[in-house]
GROMACS .gro file of C-alpha atoms in nm:
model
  429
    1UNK     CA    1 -18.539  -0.414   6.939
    2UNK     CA    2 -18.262  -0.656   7.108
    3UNK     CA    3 -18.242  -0.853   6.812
    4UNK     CA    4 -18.174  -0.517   6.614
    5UNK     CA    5 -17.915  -0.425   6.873
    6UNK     CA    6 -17.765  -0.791   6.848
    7UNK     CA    7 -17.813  -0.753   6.486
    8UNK     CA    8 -17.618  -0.424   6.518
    9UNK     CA    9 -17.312  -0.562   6.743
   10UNK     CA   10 -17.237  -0.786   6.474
   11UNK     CA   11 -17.229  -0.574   6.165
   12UNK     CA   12 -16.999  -0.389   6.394
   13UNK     CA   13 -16.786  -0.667   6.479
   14UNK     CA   14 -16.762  -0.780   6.115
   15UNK     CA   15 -16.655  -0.421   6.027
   16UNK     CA   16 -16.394  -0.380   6.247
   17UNK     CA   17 -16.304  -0.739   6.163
   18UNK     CA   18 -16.269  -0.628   5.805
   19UNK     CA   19 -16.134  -0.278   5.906
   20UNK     CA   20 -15.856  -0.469   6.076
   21UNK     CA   21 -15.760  -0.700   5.787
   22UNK     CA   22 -15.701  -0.395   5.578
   23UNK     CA   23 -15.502  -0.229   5.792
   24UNK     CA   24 -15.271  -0.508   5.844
   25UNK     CA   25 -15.255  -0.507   5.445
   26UNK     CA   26 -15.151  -0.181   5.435
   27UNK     CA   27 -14.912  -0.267   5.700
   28UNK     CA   28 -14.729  -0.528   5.492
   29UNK     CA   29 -14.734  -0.265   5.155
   30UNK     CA   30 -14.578   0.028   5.343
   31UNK     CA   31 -14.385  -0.115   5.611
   32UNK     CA   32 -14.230  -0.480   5.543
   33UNK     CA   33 -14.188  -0.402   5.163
   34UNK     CA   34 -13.964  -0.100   5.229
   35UNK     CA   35 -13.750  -0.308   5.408
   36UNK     CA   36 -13.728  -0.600   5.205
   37UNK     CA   37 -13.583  -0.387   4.907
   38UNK     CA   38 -13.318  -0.220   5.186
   39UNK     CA   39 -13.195  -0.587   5.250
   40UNK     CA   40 -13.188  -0.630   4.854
   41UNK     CA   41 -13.020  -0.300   4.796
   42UNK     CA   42 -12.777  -0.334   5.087
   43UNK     CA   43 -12.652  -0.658   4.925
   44UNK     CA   44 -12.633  -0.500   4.607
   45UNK     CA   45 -12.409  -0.228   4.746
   46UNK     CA   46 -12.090  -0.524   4.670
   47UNK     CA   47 -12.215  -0.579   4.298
   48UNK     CA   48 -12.025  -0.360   4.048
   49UNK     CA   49 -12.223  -0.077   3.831
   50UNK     CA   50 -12.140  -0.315   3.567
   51UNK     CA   51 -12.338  -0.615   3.726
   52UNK     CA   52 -12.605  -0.353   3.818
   53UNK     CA   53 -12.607  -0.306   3.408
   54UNK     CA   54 -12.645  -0.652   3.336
   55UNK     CA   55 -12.969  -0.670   3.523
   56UNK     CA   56 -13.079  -0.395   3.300
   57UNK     CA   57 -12.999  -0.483   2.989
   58UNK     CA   58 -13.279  -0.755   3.043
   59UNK     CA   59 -13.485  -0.462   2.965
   60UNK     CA   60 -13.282  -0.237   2.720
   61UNK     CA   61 -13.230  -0.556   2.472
   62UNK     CA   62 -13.507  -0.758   2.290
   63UNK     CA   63 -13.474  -1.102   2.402
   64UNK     CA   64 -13.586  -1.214   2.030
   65UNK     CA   65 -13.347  -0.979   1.887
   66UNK     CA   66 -13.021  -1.088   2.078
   67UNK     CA   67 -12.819  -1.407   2.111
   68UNK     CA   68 -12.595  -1.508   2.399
   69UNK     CA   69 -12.343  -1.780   2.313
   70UNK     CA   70 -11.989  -1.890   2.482
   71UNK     CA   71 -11.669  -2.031   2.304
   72UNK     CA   72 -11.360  -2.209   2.441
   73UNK     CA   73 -11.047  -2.092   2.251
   74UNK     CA   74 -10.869  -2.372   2.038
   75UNK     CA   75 -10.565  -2.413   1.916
   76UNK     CA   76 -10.485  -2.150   1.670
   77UNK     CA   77 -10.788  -1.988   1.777
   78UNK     CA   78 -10.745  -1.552   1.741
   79UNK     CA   79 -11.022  -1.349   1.864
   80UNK     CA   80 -11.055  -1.219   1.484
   81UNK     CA   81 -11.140  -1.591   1.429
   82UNK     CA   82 -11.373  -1.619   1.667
   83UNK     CA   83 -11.557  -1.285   1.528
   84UNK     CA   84 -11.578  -1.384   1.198
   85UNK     CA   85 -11.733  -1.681   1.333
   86UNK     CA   86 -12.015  -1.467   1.499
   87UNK     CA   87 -12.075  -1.310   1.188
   88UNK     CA   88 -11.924  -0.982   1.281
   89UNK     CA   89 -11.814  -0.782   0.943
   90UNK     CA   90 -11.463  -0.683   0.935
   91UNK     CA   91 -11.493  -0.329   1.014
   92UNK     CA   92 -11.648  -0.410   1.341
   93UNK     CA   93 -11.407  -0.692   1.398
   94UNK     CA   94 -11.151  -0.416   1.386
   95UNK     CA   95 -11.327  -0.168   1.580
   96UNK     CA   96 -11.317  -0.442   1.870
   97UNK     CA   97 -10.958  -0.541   1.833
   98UNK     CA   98 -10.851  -0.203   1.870
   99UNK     CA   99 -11.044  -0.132   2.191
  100UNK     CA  100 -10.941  -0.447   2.349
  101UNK     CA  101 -10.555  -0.404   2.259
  102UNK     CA  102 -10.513  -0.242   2.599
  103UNK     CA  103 -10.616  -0.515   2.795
  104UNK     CA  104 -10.536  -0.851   2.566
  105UNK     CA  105 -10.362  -0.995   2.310
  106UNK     CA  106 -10.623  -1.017   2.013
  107UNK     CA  107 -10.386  -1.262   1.861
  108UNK     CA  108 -10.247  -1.430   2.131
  109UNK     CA  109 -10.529  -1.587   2.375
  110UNK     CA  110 -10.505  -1.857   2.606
  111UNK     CA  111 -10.650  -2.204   2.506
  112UNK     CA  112 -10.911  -2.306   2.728
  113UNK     CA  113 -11.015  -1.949   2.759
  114UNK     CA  114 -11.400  -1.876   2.724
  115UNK     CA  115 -11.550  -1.553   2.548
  116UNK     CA  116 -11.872  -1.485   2.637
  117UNK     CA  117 -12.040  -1.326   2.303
  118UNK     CA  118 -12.415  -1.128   2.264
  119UNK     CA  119 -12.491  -1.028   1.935
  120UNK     CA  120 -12.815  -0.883   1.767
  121UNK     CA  121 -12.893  -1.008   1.437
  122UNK     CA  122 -12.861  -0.719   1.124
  123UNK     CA  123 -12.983  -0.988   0.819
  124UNK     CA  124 -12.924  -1.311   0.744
  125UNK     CA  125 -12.555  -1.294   0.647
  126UNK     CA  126 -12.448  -1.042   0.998
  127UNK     CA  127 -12.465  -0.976   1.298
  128UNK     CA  128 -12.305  -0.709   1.506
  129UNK     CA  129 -12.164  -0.720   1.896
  130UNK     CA  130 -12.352  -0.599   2.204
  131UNK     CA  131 -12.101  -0.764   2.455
  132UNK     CA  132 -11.823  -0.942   2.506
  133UNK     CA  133 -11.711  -1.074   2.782
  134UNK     CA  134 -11.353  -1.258   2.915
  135UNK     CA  135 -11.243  -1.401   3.250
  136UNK     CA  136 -10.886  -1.348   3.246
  137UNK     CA  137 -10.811  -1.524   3.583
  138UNK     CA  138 -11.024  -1.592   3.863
  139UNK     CA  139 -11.035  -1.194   4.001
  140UNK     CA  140 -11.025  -1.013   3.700
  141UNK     CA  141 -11.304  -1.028   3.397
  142UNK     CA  142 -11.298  -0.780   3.094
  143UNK     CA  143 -11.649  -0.666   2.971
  144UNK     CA  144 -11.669  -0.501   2.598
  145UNK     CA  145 -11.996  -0.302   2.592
  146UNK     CA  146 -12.173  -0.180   2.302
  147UNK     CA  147 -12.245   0.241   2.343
  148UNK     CA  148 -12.442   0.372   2.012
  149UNK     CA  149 -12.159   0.341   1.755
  150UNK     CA  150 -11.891   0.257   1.948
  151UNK     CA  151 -11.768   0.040   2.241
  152UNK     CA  152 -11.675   0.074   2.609
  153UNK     CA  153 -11.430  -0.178   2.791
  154UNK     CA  154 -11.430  -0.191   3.138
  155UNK     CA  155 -11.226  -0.417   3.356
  156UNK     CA  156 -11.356  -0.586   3.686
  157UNK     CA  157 -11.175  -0.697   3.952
  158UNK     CA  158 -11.359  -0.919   4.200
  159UNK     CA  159 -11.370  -0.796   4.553
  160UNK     CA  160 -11.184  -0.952   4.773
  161UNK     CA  161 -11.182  -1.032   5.204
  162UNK     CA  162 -10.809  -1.080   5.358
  163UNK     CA  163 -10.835  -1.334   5.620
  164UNK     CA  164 -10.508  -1.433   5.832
  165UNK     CA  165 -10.459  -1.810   5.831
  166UNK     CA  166 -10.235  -2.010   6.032
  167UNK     CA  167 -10.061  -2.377   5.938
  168UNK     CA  168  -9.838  -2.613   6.107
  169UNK     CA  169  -9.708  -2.999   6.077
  170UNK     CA  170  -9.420  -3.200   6.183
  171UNK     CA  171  -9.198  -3.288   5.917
  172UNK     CA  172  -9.157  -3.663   5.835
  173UNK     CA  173  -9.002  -3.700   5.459
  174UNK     CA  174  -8.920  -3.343   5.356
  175UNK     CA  175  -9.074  -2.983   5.414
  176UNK     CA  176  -9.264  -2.999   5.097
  177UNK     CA  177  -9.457  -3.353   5.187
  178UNK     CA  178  -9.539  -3.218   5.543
  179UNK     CA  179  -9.692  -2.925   5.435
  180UNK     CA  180  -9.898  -3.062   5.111
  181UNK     CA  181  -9.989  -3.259   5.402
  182UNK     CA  182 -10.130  -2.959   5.571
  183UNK     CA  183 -10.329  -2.799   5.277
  184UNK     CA  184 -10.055  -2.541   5.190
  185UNK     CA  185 -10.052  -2.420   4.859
  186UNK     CA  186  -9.692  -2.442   4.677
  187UNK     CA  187  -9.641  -2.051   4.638
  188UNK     CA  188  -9.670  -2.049   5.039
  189UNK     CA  189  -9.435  -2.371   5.089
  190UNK     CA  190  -9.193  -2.187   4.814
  191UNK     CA  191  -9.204  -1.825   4.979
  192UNK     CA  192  -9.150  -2.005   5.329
  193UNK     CA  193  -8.829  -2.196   5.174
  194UNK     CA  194  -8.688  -1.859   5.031
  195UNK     CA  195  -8.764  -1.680   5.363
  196UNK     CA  196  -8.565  -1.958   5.596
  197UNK     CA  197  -8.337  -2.050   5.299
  198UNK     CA  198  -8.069  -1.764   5.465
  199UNK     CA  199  -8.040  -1.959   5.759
  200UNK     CA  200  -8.144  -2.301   5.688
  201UNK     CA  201  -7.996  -2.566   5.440
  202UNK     CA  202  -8.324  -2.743   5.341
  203UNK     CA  203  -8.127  -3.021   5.149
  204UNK     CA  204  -7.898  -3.119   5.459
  205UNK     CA  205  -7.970  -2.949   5.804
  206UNK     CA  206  -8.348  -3.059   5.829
  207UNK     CA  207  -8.429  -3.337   6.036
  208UNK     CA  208  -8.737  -3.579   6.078
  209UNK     CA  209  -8.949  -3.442   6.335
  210UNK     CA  210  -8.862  -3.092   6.282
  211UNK     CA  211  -9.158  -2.873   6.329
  212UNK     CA  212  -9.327  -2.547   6.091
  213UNK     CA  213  -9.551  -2.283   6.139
  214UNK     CA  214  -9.685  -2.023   5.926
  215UNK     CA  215  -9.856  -1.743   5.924
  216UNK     CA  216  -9.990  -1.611   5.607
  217UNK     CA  217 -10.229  -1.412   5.425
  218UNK     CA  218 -10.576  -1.557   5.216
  219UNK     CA  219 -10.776  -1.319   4.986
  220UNK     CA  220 -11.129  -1.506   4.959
  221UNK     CA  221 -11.476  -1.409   4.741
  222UNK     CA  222 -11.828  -1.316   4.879
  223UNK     CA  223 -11.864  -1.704   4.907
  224UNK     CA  224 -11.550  -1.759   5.111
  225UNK     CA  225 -11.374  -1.931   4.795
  226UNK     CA  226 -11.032  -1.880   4.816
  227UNK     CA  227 -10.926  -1.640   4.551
  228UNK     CA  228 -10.521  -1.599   4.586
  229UNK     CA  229 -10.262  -1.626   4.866
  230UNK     CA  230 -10.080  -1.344   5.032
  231UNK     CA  231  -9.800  -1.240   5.225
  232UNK     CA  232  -9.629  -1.429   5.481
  233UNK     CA  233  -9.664  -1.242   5.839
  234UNK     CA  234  -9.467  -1.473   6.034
  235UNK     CA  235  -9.281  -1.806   6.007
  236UNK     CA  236  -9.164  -2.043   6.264
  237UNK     CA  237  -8.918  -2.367   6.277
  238UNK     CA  238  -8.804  -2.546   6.487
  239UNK     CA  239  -8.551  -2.749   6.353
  240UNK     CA  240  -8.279  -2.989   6.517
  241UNK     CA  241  -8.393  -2.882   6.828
  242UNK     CA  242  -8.309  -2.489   6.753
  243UNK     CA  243  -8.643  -2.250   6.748
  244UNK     CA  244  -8.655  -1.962   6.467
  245UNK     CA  245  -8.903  -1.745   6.468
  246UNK     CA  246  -8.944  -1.473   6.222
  247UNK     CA  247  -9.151  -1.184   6.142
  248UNK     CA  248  -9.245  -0.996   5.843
  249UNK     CA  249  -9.165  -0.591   5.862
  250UNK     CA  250  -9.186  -0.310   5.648
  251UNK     CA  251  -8.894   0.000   5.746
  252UNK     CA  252  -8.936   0.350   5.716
  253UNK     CA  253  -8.855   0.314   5.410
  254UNK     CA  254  -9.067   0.108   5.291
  255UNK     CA  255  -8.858  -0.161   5.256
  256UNK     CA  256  -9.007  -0.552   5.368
  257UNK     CA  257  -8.803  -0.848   5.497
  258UNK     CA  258  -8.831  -1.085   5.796
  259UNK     CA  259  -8.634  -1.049   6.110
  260UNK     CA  260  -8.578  -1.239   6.413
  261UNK     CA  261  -8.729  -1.140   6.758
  262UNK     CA  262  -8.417  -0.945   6.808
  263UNK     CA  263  -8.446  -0.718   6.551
  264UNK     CA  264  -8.192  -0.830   6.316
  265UNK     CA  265  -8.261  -0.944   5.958
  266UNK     CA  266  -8.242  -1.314   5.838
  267UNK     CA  267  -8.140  -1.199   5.497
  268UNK     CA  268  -7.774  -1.226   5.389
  269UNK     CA  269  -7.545  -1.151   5.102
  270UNK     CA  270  -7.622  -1.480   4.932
  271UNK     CA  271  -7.854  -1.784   5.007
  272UNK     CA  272  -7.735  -2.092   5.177
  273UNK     CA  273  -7.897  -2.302   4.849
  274UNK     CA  274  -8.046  -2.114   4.506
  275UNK     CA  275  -8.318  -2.441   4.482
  276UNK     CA  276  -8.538  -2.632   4.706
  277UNK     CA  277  -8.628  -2.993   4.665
  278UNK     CA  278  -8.354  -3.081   4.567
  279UNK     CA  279  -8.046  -3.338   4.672
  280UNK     CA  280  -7.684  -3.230   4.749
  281UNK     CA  281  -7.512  -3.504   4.465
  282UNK     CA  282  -7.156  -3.401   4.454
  283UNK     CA  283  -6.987  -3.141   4.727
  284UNK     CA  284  -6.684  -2.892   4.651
  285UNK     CA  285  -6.315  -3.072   4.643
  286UNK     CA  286  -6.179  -3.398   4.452
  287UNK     CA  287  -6.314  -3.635   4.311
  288UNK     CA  288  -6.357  -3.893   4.042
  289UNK     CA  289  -6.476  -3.729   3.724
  290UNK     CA  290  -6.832  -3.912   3.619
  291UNK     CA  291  -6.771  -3.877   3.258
  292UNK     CA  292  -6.407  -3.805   3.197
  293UNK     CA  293  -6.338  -4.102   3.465
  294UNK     CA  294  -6.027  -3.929   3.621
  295UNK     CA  295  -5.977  -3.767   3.939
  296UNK     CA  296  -6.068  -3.366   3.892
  297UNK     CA  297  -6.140  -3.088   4.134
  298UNK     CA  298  -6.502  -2.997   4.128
  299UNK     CA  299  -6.518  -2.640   4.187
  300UNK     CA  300  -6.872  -2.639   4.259
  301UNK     CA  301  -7.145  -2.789   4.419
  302UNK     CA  302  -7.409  -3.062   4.276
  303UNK     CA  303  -7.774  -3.046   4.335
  304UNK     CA  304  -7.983  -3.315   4.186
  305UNK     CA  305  -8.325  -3.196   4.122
  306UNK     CA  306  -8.605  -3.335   3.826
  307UNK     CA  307  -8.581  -3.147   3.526
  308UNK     CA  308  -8.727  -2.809   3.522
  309UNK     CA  309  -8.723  -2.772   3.887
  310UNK     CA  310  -8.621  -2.362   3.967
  311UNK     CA  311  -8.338  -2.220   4.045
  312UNK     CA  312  -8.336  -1.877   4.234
  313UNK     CA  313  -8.057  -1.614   4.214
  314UNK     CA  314  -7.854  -1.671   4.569
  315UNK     CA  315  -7.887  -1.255   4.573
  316UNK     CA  316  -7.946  -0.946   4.407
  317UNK     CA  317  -7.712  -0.858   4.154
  318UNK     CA  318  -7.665  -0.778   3.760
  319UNK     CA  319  -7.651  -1.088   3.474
  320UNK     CA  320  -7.291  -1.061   3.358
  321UNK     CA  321  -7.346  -1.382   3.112
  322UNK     CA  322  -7.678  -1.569   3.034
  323UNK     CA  323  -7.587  -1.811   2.751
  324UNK     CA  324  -7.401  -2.151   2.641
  325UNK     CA  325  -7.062  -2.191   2.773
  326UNK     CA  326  -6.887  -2.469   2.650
  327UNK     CA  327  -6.894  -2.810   2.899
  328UNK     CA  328  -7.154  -2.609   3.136
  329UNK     CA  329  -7.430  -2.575   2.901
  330UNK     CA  330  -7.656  -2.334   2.957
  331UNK     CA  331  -7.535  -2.113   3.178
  332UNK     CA  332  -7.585  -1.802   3.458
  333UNK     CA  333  -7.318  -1.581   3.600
  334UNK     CA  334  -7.465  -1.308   3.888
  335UNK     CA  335  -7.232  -1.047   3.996
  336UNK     CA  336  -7.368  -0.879   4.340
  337UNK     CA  337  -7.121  -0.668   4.485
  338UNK     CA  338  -6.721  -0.613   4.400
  339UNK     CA  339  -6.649  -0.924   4.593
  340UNK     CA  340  -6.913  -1.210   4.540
  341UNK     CA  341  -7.051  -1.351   4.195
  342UNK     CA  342  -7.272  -1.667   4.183
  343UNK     CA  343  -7.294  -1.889   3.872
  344UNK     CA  344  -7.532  -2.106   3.752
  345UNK     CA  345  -7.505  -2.446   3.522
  346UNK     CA  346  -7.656  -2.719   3.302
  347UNK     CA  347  -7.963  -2.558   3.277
  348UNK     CA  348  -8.247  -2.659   3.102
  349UNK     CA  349  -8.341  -2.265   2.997
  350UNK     CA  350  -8.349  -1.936   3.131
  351UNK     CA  351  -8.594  -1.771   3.364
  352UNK     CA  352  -8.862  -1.472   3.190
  353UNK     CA  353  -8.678  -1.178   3.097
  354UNK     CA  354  -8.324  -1.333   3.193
  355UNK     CA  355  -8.016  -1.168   2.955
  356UNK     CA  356  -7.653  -1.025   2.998
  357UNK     CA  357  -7.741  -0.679   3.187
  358UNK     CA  358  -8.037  -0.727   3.351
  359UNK     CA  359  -8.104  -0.658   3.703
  360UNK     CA  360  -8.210  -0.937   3.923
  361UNK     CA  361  -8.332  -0.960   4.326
  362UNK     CA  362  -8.287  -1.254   4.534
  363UNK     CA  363  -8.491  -1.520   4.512
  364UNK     CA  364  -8.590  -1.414   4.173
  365UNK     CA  365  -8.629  -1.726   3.932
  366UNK     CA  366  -8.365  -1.733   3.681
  367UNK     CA  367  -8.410  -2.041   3.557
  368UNK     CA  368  -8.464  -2.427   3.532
  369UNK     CA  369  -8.212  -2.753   3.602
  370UNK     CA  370  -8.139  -2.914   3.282
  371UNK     CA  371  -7.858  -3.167   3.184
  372UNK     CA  372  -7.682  -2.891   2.907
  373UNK     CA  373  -7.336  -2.930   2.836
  374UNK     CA  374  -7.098  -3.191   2.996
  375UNK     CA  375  -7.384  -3.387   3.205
  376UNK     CA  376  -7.475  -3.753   3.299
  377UNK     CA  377  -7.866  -3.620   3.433
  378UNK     CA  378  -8.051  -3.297   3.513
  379UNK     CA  379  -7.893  -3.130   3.828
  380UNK     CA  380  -7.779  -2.804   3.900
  381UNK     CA  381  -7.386  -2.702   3.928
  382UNK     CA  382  -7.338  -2.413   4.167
  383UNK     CA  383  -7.077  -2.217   4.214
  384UNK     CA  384  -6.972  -1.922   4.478
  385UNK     CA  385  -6.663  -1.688   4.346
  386UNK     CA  386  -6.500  -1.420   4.582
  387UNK     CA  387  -6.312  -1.193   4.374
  388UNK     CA  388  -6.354  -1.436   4.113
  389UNK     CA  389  -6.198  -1.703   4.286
  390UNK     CA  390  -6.408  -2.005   4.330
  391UNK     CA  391  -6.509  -2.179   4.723
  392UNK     CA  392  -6.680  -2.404   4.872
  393UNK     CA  393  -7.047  -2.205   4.901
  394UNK     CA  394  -7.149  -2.489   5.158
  395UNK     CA  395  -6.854  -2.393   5.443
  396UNK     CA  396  -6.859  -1.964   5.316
  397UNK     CA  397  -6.944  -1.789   5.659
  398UNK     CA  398  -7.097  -1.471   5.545
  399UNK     CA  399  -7.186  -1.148   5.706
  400UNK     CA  400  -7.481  -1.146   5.973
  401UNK     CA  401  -7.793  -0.918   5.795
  402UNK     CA  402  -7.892  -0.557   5.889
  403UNK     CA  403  -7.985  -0.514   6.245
  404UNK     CA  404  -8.346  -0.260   6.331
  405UNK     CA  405  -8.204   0.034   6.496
  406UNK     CA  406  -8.400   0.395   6.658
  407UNK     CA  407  -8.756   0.466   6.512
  408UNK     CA  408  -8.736   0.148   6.257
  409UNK     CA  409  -8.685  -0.094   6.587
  410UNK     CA  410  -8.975   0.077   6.790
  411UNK     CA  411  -9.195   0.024   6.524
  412UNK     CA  412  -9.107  -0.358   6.472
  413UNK     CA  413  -9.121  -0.416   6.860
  414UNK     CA  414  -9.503  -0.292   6.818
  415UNK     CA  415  -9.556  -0.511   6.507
  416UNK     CA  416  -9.410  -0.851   6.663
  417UNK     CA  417  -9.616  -0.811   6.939
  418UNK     CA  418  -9.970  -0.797   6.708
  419UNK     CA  419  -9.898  -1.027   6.509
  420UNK     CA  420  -9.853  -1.270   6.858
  421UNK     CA  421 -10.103  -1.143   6.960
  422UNK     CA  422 -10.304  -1.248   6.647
  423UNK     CA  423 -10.117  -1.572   6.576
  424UNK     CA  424 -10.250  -1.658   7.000
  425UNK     CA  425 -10.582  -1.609   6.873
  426UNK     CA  426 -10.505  -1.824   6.560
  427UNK     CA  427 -10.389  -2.070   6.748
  428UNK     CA  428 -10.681  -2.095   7.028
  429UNK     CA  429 -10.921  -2.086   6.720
   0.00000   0.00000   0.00000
């Protein structure tokens, strides 16, 4: 009878055991699973509908049936090429051109470009497109889809995380080499130049030593790869023992600029210098002619830069010429107001979109130093003309910019203050 009961007690114990086991089974089906997928379809929450397609056409297409293949563009590559290549008939090919006109230039793609094809096979001669697919920069990718007879196109734009990043250096050869130096990108280093180029003569007034700061916007991916640079919030120098510090605003009417702590603007009627990186070669007044070898006043002012190197409009203002013009080459002439023009000479070309007429802002490129016309080597020739008369641009005083007054100054007090208060926390980071 004990033995039984013994006997019992374990049969007991082993069901419960077992009873136990199961239970914890069904634990792991209904409870851990559930959550698993929630982390999956949380992350999934940042992938596009079109991604979310891609994993299902693993299902909708036949593996056997389709064919996944990616070209580079040559030269003299046209995507019409490229689909005749692939087999695709000429009706198709058409079809495709026409609903990728929006986006693209059929005829005109990049070299180095890759199109991403997947095409199902019809017979042995065709085959006809499921997808196509083109990364045209590193945020934006154009998917072609096929939908029964006809096609879809949908462009994706990568999402993108703004991050504020801060950068600083001592200058030792030139503002350029300091901040290469400190991992700037040149867009940055360029904007920076334009932004203190109203107050600061990069070519003469900068000194070894001098110190930089800036403050400036990074757009990164999911993986923290930077993607693009923004907008510069603030920028600092400290140069010849004078501190500038200035910070990026937007007005009631949504107008941006950069003003000193004060609230007055550091933009002016015209730049002190349309081009950075380059060397002040020959200054306004007398002097010996290089070429025609007698003495000649030079109306103008000499900037030796490499060939190509750009040269910004000194302000905003209509083209009144953009063409050759005799000993100066190729040749610029900016009217901004009644009283100041700007020209431009010995280019190399014109900047995009450049002609008599056209509108143009300050610090807009207009175009690139060349050695046109009467020239010994590529530099720019810059002159400043006030009511058409022509002056020294390096010794013109001009007027101080637009000071923040009422509502507009409130609101720019509030902004300085964040953005110290964020360029503190940079800086402690």
């Amino acid at each position: 009878m004990k033995v039984f009961e013994k006997s019992q007690n374990s049969s007991r114990k082993i069901i419960f055991f077992i009873g136990f086991i199961l239970f914890a089974c069904l634990a792991y089906t209904f409870i851990y699973k559930p959550l698993s997928s929630q982390k999956i379809s949380s992350k999934n929450n940042n992938i596009s509908l079109l991604e979310k397609a891609d994993k299902l056409n693993i299902f909708i297409f036949d593996k056997k049936a389709n064919f996944k293949s990616k070209v580079k563009v040559k030269k003299n590559d046209t995507l019409e090429k490229l689909l005749t290549v692939q087999k695709i008939d000429k009706q198709e090919v058409a079809k495709i051109l026409n609903n990728l006109n929006t986006y693209i230039n059929p005829k005109k793609v990049s070299i180095d470009q890759t199109f991403e094809f997947i095409t199902s096979k019809i017979d042995d001669k065709n085959n006809t497109i499921q997808r196509i697919s083109l990364q045209i920069d590193n945020i934006n990718t154009i998917h072609l889809i096929r939908d029964g007879d006809k096609f879809i196109v949908k462009k994706i734009e990568k999402v993108l995380y703004k991050k504020n990043h801060l950068a600083e250096g001592m200058i030792t050869r030139s503002l350029y080499h300091s901040a290469k130096k400190a991992d700037i990108d040149d867009e940055v280093i360029v904007e920076f130049a334009r932004v203190f180029g109203f107050e600061i003569d990069f070519q003469r007034d900068i000194r070894k030593n001098d110190i930089f700061q800036i403050v400036y916007e990074k757009f990164v991916d999911d993986d923290g790869e930077l993607q693009k640079n923004g907008r510069i919030i603030y920028a600092y120098m400290k140069n010849n023992g004078k501190d500038y510090s200035l910070y990026y605003f937007k007005d009631k009417n949504n107008k941006i600029g950069y003003f000193f702590p004060d609230g007055k603007s550091v933009e002016k009627a015209l730049m002190k210098t349309p081009i950075n990186g380059a060397r002040l070669s020959s200054k306004f007044g007398m002097r010996k002619h290089p070429i025609l070898g007698y003495n000649k006043m030079h109306k103008g002012t000499d900037f030796a830069a490499r060939r190509g190197t750009p040269i910004m409009a000194s302000g905003s203002g209509v083209v009144e010429r953009a063409r050759w013009f005799g000993a100066y080459g190729k040749y610029i002439r900016i009217r901004h107001n009644s009283t100041y023009k700007t020209a431009y000479a010995h280019l190399s070309k014109f900047g995009r979109g450049i002609k008599e007429g056209k509108k143009v802002r300050q610090g807009q490129i207009i175009g690139y130093v060349g050695s046109t016309g009467r020239s010994t080597g590529p530099h720019l020739h810059y002159e400043v003309l006030i009511r058409n008369k022509r002056v020294n641009s390096q010794k013109l005083k001009l007027p101080a910019g637009k000071i923040l007054k009422g509502k507009d100054r409130e609101n720019f007090e509030v902004a300085r203050i964040k953005i110290d208060v964020m360029r503190s926390s940079l800086v402690s980071n």
